[in-house]
PDB file of C-alpha atoms in Angstrom:
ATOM      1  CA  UNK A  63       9.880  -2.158  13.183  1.00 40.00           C
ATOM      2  CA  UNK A  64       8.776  -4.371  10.331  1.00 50.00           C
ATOM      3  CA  UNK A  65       5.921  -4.062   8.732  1.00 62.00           C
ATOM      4  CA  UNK A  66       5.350  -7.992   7.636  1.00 68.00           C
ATOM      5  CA  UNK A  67       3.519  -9.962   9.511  1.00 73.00           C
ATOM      6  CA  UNK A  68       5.125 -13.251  11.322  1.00 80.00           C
ATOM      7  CA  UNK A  69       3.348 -16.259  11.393  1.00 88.00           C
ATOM      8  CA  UNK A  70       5.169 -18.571  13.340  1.00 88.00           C
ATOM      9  CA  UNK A  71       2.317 -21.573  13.605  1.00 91.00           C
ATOM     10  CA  UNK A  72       1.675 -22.728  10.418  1.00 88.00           C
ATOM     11  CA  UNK A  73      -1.926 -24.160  11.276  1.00 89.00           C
ATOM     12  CA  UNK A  74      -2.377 -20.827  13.459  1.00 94.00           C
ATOM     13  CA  UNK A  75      -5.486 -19.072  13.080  1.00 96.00           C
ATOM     14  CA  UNK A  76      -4.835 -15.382  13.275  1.00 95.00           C
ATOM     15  CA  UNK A  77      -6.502 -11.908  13.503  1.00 96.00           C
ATOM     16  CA  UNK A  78      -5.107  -9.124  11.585  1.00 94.00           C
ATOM     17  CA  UNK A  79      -5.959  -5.864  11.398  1.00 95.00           C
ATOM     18  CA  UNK A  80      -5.382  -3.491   8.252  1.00 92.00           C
ATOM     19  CA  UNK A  81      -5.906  -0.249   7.310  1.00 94.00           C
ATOM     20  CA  UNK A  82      -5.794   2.221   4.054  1.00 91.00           C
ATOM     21  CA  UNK A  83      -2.913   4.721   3.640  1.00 88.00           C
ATOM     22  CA  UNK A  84      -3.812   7.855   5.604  1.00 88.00           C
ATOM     23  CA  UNK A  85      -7.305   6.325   6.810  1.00 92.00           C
ATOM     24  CA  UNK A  86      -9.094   7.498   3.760  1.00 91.00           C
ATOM     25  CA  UNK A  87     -12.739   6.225   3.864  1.00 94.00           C
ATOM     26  CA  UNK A  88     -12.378   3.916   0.583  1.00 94.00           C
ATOM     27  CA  UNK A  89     -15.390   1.442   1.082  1.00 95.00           C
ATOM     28  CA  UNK A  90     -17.917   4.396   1.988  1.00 94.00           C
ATOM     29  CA  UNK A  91     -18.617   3.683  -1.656  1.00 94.00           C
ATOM     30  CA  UNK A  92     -20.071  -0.079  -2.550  1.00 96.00           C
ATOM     31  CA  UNK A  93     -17.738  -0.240  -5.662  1.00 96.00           C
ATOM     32  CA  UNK A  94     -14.729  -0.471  -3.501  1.00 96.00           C
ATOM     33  CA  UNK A  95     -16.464  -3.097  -0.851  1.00 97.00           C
ATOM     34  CA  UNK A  96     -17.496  -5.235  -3.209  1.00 97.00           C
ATOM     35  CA  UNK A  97     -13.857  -5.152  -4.608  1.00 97.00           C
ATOM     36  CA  UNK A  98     -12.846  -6.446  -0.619  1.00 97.00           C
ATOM     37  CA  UNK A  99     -15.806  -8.905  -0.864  1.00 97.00           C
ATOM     38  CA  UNK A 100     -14.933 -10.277  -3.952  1.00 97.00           C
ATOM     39  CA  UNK A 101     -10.991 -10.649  -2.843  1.00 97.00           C
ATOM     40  CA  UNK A 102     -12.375 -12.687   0.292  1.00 97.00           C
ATOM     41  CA  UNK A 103     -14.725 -15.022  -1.752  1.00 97.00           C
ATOM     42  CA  UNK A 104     -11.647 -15.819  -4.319  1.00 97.00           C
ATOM     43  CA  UNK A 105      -9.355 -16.103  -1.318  1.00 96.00           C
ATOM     44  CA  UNK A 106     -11.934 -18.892   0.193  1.00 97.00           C
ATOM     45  CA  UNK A 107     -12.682 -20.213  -2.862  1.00 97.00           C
ATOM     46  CA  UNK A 108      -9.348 -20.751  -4.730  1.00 96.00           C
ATOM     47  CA  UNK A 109      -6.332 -20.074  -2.395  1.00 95.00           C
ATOM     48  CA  UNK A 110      -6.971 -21.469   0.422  1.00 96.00           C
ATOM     49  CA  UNK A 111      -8.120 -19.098   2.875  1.00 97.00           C
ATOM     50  CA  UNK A 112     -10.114 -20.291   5.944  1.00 97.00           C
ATOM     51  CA  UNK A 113     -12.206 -17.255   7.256  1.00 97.00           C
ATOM     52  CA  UNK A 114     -13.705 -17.242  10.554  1.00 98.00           C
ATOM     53  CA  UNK A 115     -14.331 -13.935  10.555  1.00 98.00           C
ATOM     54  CA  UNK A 116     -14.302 -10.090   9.168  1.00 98.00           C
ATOM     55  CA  UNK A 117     -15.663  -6.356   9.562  1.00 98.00           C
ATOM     56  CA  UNK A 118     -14.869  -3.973   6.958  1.00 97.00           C
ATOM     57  CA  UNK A 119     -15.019  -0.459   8.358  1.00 97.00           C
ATOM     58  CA  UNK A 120     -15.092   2.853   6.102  1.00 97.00           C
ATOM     59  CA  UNK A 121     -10.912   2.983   6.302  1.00 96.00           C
ATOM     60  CA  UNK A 122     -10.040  -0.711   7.758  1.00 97.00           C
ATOM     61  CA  UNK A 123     -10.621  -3.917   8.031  1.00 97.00           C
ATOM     62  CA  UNK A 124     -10.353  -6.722  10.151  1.00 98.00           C
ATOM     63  CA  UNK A 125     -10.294 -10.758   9.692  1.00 97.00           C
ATOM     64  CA  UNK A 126      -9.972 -14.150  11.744  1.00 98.00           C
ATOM     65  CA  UNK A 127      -8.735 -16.353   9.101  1.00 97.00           C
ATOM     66  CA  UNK A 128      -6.470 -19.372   8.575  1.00 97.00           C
ATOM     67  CA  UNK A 129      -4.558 -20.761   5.304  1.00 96.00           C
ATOM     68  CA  UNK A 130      -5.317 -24.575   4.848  1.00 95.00           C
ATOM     69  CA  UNK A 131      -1.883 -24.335   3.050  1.00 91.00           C
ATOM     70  CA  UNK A 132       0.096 -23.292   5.883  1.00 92.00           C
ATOM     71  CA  UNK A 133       1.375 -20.031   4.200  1.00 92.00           C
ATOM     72  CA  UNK A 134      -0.357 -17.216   5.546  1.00 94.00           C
ATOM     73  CA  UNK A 135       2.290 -15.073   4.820  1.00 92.00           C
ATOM     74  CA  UNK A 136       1.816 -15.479   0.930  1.00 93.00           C
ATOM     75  CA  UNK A 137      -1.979 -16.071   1.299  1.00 94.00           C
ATOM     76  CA  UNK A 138      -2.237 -12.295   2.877  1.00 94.00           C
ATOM     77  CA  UNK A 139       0.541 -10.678   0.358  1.00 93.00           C
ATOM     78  CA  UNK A 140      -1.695 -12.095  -2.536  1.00 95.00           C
ATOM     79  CA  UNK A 141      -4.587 -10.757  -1.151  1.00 96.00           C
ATOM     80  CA  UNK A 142      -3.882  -7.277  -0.127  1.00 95.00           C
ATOM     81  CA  UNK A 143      -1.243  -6.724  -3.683  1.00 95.00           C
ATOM     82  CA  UNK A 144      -4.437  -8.585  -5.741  1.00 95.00           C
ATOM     83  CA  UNK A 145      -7.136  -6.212  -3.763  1.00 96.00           C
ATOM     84  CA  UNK A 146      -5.122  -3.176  -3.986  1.00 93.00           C
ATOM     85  CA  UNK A 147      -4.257  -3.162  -7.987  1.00 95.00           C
ATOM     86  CA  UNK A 148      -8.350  -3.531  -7.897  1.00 96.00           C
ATOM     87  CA  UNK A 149      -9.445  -0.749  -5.932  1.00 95.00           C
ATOM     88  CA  UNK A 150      -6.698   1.990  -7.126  1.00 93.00           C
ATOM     89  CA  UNK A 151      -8.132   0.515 -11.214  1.00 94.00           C
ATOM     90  CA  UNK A 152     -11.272   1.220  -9.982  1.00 95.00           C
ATOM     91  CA  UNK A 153     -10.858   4.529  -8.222  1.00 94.00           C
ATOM     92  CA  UNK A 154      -9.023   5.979 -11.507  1.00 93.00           C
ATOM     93  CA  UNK A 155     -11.919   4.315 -13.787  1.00 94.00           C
ATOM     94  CA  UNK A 156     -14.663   5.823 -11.658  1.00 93.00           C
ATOM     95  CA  UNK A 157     -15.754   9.245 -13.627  1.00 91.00           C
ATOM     96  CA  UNK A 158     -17.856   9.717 -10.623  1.00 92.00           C
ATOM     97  CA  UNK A 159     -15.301   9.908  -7.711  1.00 91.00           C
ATOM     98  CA  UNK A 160     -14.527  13.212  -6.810  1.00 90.00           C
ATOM     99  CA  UNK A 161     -11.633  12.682  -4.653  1.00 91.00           C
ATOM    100  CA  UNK A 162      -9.754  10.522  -7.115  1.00 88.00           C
ATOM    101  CA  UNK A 163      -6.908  13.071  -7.635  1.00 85.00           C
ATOM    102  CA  UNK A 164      -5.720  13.033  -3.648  1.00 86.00           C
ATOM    103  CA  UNK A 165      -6.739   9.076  -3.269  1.00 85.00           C
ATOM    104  CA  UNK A 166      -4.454   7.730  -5.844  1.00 82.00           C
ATOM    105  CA  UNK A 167      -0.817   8.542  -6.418  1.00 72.00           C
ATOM    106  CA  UNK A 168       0.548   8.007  -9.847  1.00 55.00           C
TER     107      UNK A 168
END
């Protein structure tokens, strides 16, 4: 089974559904949230991205978006790669998180 998601209407809007590797509960801490906030706000802001709607849980997330470019496909890749680089930088950085060695693989 793949694991990309097809968009087959360009000017579709679409819910997706997304989770962590393993479920951990990343955005129990606001650091990491406000890394998944910020991501949405560029995406709105800069690339695009129509969002009609989101809930970040504790180990997922879930959106109703659009691209006004017609590319979802690349709109979501450059979200989750951009988002993801972020919140395993921030998880290493963070002298305070105690489950750093288990949440990130280097």
């Amino acid at each position: 089974m793949s694991r990309k998601y097809k968009f087959h209407n360009k000017e579709g809007l679409y819910f997706i559904s997304f989770a962590v590797v393993y479920w951990i509960d990343v955005f129990v801490r606001d650091c990491y949230f406000d890394i998944i906030m910020r991501s949405l706000d560029y995406g709105r802001k800069n690339k695009g991205m129509e969002l009609y709607a989101y809930c970040v849980m504790t180990s997922h997330m879930h959106m109703m978006f659009r691209a006004a470019s017609g590319n979802a496909s690349d709109l979501l890749r450059d979200f989750k790669t951009y988002t993801s680089k972020r919140l395993q930088e921030e998880i290493v950085n963070n002298h305070q998180e105690s489950r750093r060695e288990w949440m990130v693989w280097t």
